[in-house]
Short mmCIF file of C-alpha atoms in Angstrom, two decimals:
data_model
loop_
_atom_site.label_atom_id
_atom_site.label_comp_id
_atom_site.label_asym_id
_atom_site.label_seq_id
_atom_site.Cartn_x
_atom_site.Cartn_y
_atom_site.Cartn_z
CA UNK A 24 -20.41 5.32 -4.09
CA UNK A 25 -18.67 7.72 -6.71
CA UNK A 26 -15.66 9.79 -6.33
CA UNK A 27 -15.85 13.41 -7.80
CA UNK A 28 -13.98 15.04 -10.18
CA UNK A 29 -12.06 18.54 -9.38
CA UNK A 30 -13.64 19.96 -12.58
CA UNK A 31 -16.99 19.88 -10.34
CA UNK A 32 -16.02 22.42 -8.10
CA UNK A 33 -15.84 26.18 -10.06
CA UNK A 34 -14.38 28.72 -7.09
CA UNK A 35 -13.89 31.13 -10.03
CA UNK A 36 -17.61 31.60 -11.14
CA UNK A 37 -20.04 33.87 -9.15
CA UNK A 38 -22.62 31.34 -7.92
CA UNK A 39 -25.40 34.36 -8.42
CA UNK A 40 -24.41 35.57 -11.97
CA UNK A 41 -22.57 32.88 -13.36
CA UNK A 42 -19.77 35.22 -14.46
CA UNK A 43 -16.08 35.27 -13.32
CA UNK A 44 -15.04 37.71 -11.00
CA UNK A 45 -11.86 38.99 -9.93
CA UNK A 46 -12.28 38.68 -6.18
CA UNK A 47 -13.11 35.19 -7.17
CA UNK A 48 -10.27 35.09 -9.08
CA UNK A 49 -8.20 35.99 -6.22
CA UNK A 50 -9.68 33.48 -4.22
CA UNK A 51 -9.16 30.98 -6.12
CA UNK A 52 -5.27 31.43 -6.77
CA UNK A 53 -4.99 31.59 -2.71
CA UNK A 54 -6.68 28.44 -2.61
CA UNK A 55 -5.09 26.27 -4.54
CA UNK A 56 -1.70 27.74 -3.27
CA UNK A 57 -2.91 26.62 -0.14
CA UNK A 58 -3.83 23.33 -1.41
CA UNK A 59 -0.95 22.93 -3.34
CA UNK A 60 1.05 23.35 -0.10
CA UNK A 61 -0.97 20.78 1.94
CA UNK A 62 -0.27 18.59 -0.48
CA UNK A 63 3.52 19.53 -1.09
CA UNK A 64 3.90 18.72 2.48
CA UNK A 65 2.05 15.51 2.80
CA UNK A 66 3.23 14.18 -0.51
CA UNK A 67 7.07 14.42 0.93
CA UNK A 68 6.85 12.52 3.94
CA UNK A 69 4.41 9.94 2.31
CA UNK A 70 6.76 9.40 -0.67
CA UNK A 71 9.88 9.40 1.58
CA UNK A 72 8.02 6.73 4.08
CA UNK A 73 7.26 4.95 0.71
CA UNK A 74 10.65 4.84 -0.41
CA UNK A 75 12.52 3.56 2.28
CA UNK A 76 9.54 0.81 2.45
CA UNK A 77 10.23 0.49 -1.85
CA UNK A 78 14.13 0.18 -0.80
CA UNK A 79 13.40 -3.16 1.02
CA UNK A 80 11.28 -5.15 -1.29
CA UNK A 81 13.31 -6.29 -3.80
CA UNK A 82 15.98 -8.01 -1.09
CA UNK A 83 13.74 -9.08 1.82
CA UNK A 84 13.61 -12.72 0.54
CA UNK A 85 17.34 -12.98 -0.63
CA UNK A 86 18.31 -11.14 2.53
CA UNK A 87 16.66 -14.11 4.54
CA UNK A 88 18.40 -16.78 2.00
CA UNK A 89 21.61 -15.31 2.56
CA UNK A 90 20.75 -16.25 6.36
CA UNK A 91 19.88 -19.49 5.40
CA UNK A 92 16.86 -19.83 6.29
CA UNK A 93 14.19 -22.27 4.21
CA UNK A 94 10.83 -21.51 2.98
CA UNK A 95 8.74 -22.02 5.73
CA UNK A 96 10.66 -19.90 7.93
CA UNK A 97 10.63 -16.66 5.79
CA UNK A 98 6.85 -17.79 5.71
CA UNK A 99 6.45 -17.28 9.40
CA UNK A 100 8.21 -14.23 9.60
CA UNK A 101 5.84 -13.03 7.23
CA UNK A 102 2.96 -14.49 9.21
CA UNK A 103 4.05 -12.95 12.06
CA UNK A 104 4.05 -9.68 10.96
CA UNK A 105 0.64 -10.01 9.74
CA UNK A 106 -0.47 -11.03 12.74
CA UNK A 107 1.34 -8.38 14.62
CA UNK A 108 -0.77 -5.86 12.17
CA UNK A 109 -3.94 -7.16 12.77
CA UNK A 110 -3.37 -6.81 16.69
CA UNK A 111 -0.76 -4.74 18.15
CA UNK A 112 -1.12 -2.42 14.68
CA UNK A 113 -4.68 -2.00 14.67
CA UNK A 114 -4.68 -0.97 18.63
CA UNK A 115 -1.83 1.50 18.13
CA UNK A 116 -4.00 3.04 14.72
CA UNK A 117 -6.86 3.15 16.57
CA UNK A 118 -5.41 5.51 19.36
CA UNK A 119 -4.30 7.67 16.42
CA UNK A 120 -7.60 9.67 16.77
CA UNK A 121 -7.16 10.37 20.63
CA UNK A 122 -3.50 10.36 20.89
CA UNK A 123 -3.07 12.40 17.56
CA UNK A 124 -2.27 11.23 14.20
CA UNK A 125 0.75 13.58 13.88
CA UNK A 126 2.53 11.94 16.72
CA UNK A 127 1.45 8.36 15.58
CA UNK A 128 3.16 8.95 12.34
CA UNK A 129 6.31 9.55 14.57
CA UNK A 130 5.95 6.40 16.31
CA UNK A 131 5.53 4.68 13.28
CA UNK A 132 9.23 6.40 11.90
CA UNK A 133 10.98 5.31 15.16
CA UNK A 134 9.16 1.53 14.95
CA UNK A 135 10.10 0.84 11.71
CA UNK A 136 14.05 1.94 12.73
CA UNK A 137 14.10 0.20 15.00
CA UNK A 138 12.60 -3.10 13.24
CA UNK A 139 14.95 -2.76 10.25
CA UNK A 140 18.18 -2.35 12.05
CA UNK A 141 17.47 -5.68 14.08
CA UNK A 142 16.83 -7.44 11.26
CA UNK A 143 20.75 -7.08 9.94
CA UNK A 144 21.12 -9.48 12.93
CA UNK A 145 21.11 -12.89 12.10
CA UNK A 146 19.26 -14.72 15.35
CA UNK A 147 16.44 -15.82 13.99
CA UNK A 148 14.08 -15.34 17.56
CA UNK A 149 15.46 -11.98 16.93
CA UNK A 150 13.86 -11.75 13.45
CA UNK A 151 10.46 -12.65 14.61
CA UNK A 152 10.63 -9.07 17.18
CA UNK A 153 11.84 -7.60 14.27
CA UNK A 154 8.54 -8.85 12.29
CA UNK A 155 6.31 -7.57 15.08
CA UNK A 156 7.26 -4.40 15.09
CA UNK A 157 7.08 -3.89 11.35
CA UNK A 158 4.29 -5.44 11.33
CA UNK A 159 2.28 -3.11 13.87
CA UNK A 160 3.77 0.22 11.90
CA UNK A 161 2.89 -1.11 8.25
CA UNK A 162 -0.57 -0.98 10.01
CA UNK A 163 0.19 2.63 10.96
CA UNK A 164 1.87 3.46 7.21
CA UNK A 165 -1.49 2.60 5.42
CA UNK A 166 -4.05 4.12 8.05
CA UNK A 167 -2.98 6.93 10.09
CA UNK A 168 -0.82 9.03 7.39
CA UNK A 169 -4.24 9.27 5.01
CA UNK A 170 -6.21 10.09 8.02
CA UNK A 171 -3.76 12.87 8.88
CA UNK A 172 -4.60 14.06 5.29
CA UNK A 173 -7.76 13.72 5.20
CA UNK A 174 -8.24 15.12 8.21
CA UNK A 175 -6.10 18.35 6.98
CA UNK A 176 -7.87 18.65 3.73
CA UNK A 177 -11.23 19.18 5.43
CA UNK A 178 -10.16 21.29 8.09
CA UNK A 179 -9.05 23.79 5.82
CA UNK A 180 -11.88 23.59 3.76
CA UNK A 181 -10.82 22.60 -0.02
CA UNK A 182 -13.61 20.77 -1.48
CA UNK A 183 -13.75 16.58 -1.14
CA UNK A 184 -13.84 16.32 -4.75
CA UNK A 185 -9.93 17.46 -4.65
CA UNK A 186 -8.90 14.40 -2.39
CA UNK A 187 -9.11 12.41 -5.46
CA UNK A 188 -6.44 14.50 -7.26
CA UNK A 189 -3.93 14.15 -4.06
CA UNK A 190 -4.49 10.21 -4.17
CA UNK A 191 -4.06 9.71 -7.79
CA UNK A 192 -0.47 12.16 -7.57
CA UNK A 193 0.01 9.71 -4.96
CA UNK A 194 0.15 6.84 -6.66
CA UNK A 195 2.02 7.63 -9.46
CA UNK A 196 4.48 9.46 -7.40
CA UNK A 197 5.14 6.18 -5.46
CA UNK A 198 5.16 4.07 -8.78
CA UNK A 199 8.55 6.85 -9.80
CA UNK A 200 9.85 6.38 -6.31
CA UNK A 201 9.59 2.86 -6.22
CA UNK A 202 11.15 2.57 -9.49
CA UNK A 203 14.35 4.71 -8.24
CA UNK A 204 14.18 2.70 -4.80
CA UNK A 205 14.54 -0.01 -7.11
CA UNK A 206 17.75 0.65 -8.93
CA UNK A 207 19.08 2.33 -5.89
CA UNK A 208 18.78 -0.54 -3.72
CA UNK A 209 20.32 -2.42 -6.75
CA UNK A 210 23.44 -0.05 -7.02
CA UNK A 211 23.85 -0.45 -3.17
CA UNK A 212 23.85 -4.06 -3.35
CA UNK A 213 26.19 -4.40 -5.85
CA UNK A 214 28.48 -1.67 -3.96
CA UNK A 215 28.14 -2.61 -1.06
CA UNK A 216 26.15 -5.90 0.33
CA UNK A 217 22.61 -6.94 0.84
CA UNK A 218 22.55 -5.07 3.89
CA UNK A 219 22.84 -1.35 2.47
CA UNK A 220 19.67 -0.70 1.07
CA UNK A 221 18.07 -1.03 5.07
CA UNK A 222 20.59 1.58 6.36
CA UNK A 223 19.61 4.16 3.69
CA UNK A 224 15.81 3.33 4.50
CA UNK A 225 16.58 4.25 8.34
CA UNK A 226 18.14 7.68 7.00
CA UNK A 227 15.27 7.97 4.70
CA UNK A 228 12.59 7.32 7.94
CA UNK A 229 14.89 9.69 10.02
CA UNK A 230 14.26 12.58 7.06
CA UNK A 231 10.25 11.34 7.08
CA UNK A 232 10.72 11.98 11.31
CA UNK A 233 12.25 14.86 10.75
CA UNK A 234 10.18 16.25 8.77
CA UNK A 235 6.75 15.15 10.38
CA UNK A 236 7.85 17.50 13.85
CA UNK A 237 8.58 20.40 11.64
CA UNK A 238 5.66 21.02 8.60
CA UNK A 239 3.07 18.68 10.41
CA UNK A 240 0.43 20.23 12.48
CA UNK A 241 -1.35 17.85 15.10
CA UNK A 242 -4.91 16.33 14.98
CA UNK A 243 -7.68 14.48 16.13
CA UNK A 244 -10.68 12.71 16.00
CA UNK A 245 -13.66 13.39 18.24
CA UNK A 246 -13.49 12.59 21.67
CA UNK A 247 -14.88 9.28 20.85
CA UNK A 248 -11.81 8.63 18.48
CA UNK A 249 -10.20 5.57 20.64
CA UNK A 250 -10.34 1.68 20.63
CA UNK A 251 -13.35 1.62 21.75
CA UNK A 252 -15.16 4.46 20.17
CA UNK A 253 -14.27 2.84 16.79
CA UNK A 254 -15.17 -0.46 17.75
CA UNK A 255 -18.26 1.20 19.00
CA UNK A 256 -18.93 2.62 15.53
CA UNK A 257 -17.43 -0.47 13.34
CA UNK A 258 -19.89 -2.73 15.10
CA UNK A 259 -22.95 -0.68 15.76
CA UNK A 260 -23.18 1.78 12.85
CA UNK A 261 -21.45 0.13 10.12
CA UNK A 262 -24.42 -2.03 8.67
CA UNK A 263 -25.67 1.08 7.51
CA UNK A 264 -23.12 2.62 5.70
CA UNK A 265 -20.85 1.48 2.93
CA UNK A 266 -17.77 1.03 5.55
CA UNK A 267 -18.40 -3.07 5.16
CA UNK A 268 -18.64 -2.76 1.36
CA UNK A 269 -14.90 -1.05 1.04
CA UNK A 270 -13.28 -3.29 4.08
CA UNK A 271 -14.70 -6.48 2.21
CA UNK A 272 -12.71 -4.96 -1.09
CA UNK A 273 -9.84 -4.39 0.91
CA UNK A 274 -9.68 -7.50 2.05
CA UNK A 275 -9.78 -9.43 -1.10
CA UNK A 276 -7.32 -7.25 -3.18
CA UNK A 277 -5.16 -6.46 -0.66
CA UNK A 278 -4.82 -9.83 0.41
CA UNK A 279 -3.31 -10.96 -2.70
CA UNK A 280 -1.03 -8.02 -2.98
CA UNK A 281 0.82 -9.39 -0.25
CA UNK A 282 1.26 -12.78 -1.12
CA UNK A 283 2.31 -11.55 -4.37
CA UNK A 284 4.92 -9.58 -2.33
CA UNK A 285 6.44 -13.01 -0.47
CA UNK A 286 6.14 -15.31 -3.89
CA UNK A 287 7.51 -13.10 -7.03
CA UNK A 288 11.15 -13.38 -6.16
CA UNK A 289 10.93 -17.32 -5.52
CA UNK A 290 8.00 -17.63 -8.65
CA UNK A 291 10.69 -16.32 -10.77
CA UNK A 292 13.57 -17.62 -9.47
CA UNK A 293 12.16 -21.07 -9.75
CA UNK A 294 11.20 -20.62 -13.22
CA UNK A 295 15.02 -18.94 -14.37
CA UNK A 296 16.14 -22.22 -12.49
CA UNK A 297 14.18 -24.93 -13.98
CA UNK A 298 13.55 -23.51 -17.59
CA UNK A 299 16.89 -21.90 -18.07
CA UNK A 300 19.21 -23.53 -16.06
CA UNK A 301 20.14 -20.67 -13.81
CA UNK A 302 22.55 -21.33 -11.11
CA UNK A 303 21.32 -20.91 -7.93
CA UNK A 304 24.34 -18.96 -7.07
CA UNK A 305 23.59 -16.75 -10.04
CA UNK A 306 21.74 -13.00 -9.11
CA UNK A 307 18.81 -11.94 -10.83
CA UNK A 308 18.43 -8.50 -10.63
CA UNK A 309 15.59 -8.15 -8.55
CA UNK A 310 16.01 -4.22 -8.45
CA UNK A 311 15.17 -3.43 -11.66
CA UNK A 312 12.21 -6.37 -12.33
CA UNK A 313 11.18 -4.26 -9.17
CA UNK A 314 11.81 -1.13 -11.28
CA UNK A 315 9.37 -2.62 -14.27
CA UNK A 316 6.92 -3.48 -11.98
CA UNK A 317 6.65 0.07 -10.89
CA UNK A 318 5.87 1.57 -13.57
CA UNK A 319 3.30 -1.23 -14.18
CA UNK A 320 1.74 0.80 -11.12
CA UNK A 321 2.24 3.92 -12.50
CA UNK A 322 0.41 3.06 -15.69
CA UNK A 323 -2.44 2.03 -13.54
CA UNK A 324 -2.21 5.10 -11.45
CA UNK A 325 -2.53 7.35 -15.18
CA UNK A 326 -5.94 5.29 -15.98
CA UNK A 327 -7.10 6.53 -12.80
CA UNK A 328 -6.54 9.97 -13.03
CA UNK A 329 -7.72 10.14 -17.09
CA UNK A 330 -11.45 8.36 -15.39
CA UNK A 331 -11.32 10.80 -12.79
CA UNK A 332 -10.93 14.28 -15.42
CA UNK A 333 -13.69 12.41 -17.31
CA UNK A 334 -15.74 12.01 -13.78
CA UNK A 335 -16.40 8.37 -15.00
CA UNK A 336 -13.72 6.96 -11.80
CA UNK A 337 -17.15 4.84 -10.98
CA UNK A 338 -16.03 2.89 -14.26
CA UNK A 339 -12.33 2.02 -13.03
CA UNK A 340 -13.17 -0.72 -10.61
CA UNK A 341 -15.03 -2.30 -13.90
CA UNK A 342 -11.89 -2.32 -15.43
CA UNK A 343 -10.10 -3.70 -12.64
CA UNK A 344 -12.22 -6.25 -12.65
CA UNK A 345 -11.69 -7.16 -16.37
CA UNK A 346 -7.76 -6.71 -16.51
CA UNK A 347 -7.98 -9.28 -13.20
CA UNK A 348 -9.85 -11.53 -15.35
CA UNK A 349 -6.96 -11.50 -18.04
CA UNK A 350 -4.23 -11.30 -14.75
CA UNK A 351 -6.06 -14.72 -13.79
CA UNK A 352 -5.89 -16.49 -17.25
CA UNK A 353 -1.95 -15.37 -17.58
CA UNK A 354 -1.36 -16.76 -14.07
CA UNK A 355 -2.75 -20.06 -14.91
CA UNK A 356 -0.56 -20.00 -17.89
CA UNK A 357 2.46 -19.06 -15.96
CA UNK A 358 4.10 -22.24 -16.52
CA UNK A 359 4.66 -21.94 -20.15
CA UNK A 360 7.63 -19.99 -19.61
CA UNK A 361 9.45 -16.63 -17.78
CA UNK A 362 7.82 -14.43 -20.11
CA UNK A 363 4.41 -15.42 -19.31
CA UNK A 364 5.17 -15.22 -15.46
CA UNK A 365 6.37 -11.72 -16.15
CA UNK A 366 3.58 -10.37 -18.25
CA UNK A 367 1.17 -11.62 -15.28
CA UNK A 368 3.05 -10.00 -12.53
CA UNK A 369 2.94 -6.52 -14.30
CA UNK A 370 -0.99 -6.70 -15.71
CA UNK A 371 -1.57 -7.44 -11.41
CA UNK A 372 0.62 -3.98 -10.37
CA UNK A 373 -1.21 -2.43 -13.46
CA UNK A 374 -4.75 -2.78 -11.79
CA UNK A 375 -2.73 -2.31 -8.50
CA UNK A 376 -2.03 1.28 -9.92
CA UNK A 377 -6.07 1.69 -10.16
CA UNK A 378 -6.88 -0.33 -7.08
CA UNK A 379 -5.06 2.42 -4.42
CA UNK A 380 -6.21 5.70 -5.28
CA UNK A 381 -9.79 4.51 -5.94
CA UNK A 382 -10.49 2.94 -2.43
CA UNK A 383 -8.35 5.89 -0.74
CA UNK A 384 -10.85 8.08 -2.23
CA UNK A 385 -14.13 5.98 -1.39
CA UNK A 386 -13.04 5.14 2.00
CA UNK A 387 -12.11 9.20 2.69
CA UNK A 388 -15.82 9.76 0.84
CA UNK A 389 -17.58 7.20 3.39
CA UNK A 390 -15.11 6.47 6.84
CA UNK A 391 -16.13 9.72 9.70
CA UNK A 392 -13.74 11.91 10.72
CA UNK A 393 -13.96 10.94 14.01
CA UNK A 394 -13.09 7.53 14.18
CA UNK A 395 -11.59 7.67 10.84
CA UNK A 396 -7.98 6.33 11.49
CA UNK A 397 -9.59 3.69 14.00
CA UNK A 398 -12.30 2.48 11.30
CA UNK A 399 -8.82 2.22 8.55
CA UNK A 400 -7.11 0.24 11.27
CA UNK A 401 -9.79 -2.47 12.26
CA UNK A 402 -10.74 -2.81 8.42
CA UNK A 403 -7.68 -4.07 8.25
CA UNK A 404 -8.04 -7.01 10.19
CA UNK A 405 -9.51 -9.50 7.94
CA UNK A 406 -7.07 -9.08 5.41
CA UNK A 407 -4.00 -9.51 7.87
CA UNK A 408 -5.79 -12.75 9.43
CA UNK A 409 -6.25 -14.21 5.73
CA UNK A 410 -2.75 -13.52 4.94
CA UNK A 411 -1.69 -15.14 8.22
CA UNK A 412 -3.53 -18.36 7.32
CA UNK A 413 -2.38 -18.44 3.70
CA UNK A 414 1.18 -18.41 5.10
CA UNK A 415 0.43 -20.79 7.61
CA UNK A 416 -0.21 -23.41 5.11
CA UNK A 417 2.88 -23.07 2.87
CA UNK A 418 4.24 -26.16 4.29
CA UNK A 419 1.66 -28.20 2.79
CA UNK A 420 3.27 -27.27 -0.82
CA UNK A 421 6.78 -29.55 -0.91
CA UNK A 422 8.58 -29.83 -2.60
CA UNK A 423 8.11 -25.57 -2.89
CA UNK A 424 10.83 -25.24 -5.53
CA UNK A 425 9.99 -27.77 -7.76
CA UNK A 426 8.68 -27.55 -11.03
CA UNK A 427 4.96 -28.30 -11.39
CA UNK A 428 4.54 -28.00 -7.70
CA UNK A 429 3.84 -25.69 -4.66
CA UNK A 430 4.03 -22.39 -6.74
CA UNK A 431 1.52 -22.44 -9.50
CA UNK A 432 -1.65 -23.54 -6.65
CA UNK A 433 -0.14 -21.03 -4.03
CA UNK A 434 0.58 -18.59 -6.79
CA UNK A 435 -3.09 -19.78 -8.28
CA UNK A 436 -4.91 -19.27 -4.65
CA UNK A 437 -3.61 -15.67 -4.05
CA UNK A 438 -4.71 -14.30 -7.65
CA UNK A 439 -8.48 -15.43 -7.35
CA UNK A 440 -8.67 -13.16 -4.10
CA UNK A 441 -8.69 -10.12 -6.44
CA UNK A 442 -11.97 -11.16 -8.62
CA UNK A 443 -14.30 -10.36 -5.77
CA UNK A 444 -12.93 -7.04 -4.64
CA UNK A 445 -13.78 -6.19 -8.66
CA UNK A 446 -17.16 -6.98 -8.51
CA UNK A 447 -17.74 -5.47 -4.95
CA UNK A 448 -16.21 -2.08 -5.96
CA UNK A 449 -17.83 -2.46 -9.20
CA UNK A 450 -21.81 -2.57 -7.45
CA UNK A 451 -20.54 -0.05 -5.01
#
């Protein structure tokens, strides 16, 4: 599988004489405006969506402190949400093809409202609703918004090759916004209190909403664009195709993204504590490591885009697989101090940065259009199972905050996922 690069496609050369010509010309500059718009107006939502999803990372985990609740229970909040994803998410995605994607993407706005807002309320059966729901519309946030793009893109007939371009500016973008989420949700803590930077995400999703109903047209899949037309096609059809290839590479990189998310604030937390003496009363600021991290991503994002110009993007996944390699050797190292800890978190969002826009490209390349935000919703499964299992069996890591224990083989475990995703992409 190979993605294309935008230089491939010419729509100012006459295909018969080889020679420019000014109706061409013409052509041209109409359709890239229209291009350009499509992707003005997906871009906003998706990087407003991202952002109020950016706003809560850095505090989740010291929001549930402040609660006072231990390890293990954050852990099967978490869980729970994963599960919720690989269920009630995946059915909800799958009906994006019949129901329409447009009006899934509003679901997923009011959802994730709703979620955030209970989870200012400290009852912790309260907090596990609150992790179902967000868990079924993160499903929805990284299926049926591509689709809806995707979709888009082909209906108005701009060449495939250009999908590449709109993932890569999609990365990076989210890499700045994250970065600003960062520091934002940072000022608002310090302003105001750890529960600020979830109010501003709800006015950020209610701009996203807003939005959505009024530059969004609707569409669909085929007819056959349900549950069970995808299932149909996931299970019948997909030894064929590539489909198991890319949902195996999900899987296994995506799957340690997300433990990463749960374990860098109480990796480095731990390691302030026991190497520096922190007081456990003492604030790190979370909001701006968040910030560095970002831009880690965006770095990533940049290498991707310079393969793509070159139409070498085949060669990125070889280089994920190589940076993992040197992610891996720093994580195992981890111990020997903060520093260490922090270049290994940022080499991991580095070949993040590469990782996202190189399987949204191959899976818009190789998924059908008619079943497409069904297919992105089931392939999804293994990864939120895995995930689920992996935070089922924290408890077996006491003491978790002690030095020499707990972290480094949990830490350990959820970095080696990412070594077979490189070599899958890589023979793909």
């Amino acid at each position: 599988m190979t993605v294309g690069s935008e230089e491939s496609y010419n729509l100012d050369t006459d295909p018969l004489t080889g020679e420019a010509s000014e109706a061409n010309d013409e052509n041209s500059l109409e359709t890239q405006k229209r291009f350009k718009s499509l992707q003005y107006s997906y871009l906003t939502v998706y990087l407003t969506v991202m952002g109020s999803d950016w706003l809560q990372g850095p505090y989740l985990y010291k929001l549930y402190t402040t609660y006072g609740l231990a390890f293990d229970q954050i852990a099967l909040l978490f869980l729970t949400g994963f599960l919720s994803g690989a269920f009630a998410g995946t059915a909800l995605g799958s009906m994006a093809d019949s129901w329409g994607r447009r009006k899934v993407c509003m679901l997923f706005c009011g959802t994730t409202i709703t979620a955030l807002c209970i989870r200012l309320w400290n009852v912790y059966p309260v907090l596990f609703l609150s992790h179902m729901l967000s868990g079924a519309s993160t499903a929805l946030m990284y299926s049926v918004f591509e689709a809806w793009y995707v979709a888009e893109h082909t209906a108005r007939g701009f060449p495939a090759e250009w999908r590449s371009q709109t993932f890569g500016h999609a990365t990076f973008l989210n890499g700045i916004v994250a970065i600003v989420a960062g520091l934002v949700a940072n000022q608002l803590v310090d302003l105001f209190d750890i529960s600020a930077p979830y109010i501003f995400a709800c006015m950020l999703l209610s701009f996203a909403a807003f939005m959505i109903s009024t530059t969004w047209t609707e569409n669909y899949g085929e007819p056959q664009g349900t549950v069970s037309g995808g299932c149909f096609f996931f299970f019948f059809s997909l030894p064929g195709t590539n489909i198991l290839l890319l949902g195996c590479a999900q899987t296994f990189f995506e799957t340690s993204m997300y433990v990463f998310v749960l374990m860098y604030t109480p990796a480095i937390e731990n390691a302030a504590l026991t190497i520096y003496g922190y007081d456990q009363s003492s604030t790190i600021p979370l909001g701006y490591l968040f910030a560095t991290l970002m831009f880690a991503i965006m770095t990533g994002s940049m290498v991707f885009q310079t393969l793509n110009r070159q139409s070498n993007v085949p060669n990125a996944p070889a280089l994920m697989r190589y940076v993992t390699k040197d992610r891996l050797l720093i994580g195992a190292l981890f111990l020997a101090g903060v520093t260490m800890l922090g270049l290994a978190y940022h080499l991991f969002e580095f070949t993040t940065g590469i990782y996202h826009p190189s399987i949204s490209s191959l899976k818009a390349e190789n998924i059908p259009e008619e079943s497409r935000a069904a297919v992105m919703t089931l392939l999804r499964i293994p990864m939120n199972i895995a995930i689920a299992i992996i935070f089922w069996n924290v408890s077996p890591y006491p003491p978790f905050f002690k030095k020499n224990q707990g972290i480094h083989p949990f830490f350990d475990r959820s970095m080696s996922w990412a070594n077979p995703c490189s070599l899958l992409c890589a023979g793909s």
